[in-house]
């Protein structure tokens, strides 16, 4: 399966935009019960399909990004994470 080209986990592909609770748990390296807790707490949006839930891979990835940023900031003593400024592309420099 081709990835998104963003260095993301192979399960997050354009061919598979949704995840089961088991797949989300495996991707986040947590127990499946933790995924149910996040769904029940409205932290992760999910749709009920039959006896199981489906989650959008993008929502799971966004949750992971949020978690990493929060934990990194906490380790840094609560300081905000500094983001590098993007340099303008050479063809845009000097245009106005």
GROMACS .gro file of C-alpha atoms in nm:
model
   96
    1UNK     CA    1   0.000   0.000   0.000
    2UNK     CA    2   0.145   0.338  -0.091
    3UNK     CA    3   0.190   0.582   0.197
    4UNK     CA    4   0.094   0.946   0.200
    5UNK     CA    5   0.454   1.050   0.141
    6UNK     CA    6   0.459   1.230   0.475
    7UNK     CA    7   0.661   0.976   0.669
    8UNK     CA    8   0.343   0.848   0.830
    9UNK     CA    9   0.277   0.495   0.943
   10UNK     CA   10   0.190   0.264   0.649
   11UNK     CA   11  -0.163   0.209   0.784
   12UNK     CA   12  -0.240   0.575   0.703
   13UNK     CA   13  -0.283   0.555   0.329
   14UNK     CA   14  -0.508   0.706   0.069
   15UNK     CA   15  -0.636   0.354   0.003
   16UNK     CA   16  -0.755   0.322   0.363
   17UNK     CA   17  -0.883   0.652   0.505
   18UNK     CA   18  -1.060   0.479   0.795
   19UNK     CA   19  -0.937   0.264   1.081
   20UNK     CA   20  -1.096   0.012   1.314
   21UNK     CA   21  -1.046   0.057   1.687
   22UNK     CA   22  -0.792  -0.225   1.677
   23UNK     CA   23  -0.593  -0.058   1.398
   24UNK     CA   24  -0.603   0.278   1.577
   25UNK     CA   25  -0.482   0.114   1.898
   26UNK     CA   26  -0.197  -0.058   1.717
   27UNK     CA   27  -0.095   0.264   1.544
   28UNK     CA   28  -0.098   0.462   1.870
   29UNK     CA   29   0.063   0.173   2.060
   30UNK     CA   30  -0.214   0.165   2.322
   31UNK     CA   31  -0.468  -0.095   2.432
   32UNK     CA   32  -0.791  -0.103   2.234
   33UNK     CA   33  -0.980  -0.013   2.553
   34UNK     CA   34  -0.796   0.322   2.553
   35UNK     CA   35  -0.940   0.394   2.207
   36UNK     CA   36  -1.290   0.324   2.342
   37UNK     CA   37  -1.221   0.565   2.630
   38UNK     CA   38  -1.110   0.836   2.387
   39UNK     CA   39  -1.425   0.779   2.180
   40UNK     CA   40  -1.649   0.787   2.490
   41UNK     CA   41  -1.478   1.108   2.608
   42UNK     CA   42  -1.533   1.265   2.261
   43UNK     CA   43  -1.158   1.307   2.216
   44UNK     CA   44  -1.156   1.090   1.904
   45UNK     CA   45  -1.457   1.122   1.674
   46UNK     CA   46  -1.590   0.788   1.554
   47UNK     CA   47  -1.888   0.647   1.371
   48UNK     CA   48  -2.072   0.338   1.487
   49UNK     CA   49  -2.096   0.077   1.214
   50UNK     CA   50  -2.260  -0.249   1.316
   51UNK     CA   51  -2.099  -0.363   1.639
   52UNK     CA   52  -1.780  -0.166   1.593
   53UNK     CA   53  -1.654   0.185   1.539
   54UNK     CA   54  -1.474   0.338   1.245
   55UNK     CA   55  -1.234   0.627   1.286
   56UNK     CA   56  -1.084   0.858   1.028
   57UNK     CA   57  -0.712   0.798   0.994
   58UNK     CA   58  -0.662   1.175   0.978
   59UNK     CA   59  -0.831   1.218   1.319
   60UNK     CA   60  -0.608   0.952   1.476
   61UNK     CA   61  -0.299   1.115   1.323
   62UNK     CA   62  -0.410   1.460   1.447
   63UNK     CA   63  -0.457   1.320   1.797
   64UNK     CA   64  -0.106   1.171   1.786
   65UNK     CA   65   0.043   1.503   1.673
   66UNK     CA   66  -0.141   1.689   1.951
   67UNK     CA   67  -0.021   1.439   2.210
   68UNK     CA   68   0.341   1.456   2.096
   69UNK     CA   69   0.339   1.837   2.100
   70UNK     CA   70   0.180   1.854   2.447
   71UNK     CA   71   0.423   1.603   2.595
   72UNK     CA   72   0.721   1.770   2.430
   73UNK     CA   73   0.615   2.110   2.567
   74UNK     CA   74   0.573   1.960   2.915
   75UNK     CA   75   0.924   1.813   2.901
   76UNK     CA   76   1.055   2.153   2.799
   77UNK     CA   77   0.912   2.310   3.114
   78UNK     CA   78   0.592   2.433   2.954
   79UNK     CA   79   0.771   2.645   2.697
   80UNK     CA   80   0.595   2.661   2.363
   81UNK     CA   81   0.741   2.457   2.083
   82UNK     CA   82   0.941   2.675   1.847
   83UNK     CA   83   0.853   2.616   1.487
   84UNK     CA   84   1.092   2.684   1.205
   85UNK     CA   85   0.976   2.949   0.966
   86UNK     CA   86   0.943   2.831   0.611
   87UNK     CA   87   1.172   3.002   0.368
   88UNK     CA   88   0.991   3.143   0.065
   89UNK     CA   89   1.056   2.957  -0.254
   90UNK     CA   90   1.313   3.132  -0.482
   91UNK     CA   91   1.058   3.194  -0.757
   92UNK     CA   92   0.835   3.392  -0.515
   93UNK     CA   93   1.115   3.613  -0.380
   94UNK     CA   94   1.106   3.958  -0.535
   95UNK     CA   95   0.752   3.926  -0.669
   96UNK     CA   96   0.507   4.175  -0.537
   0.00000   0.00000   0.00000
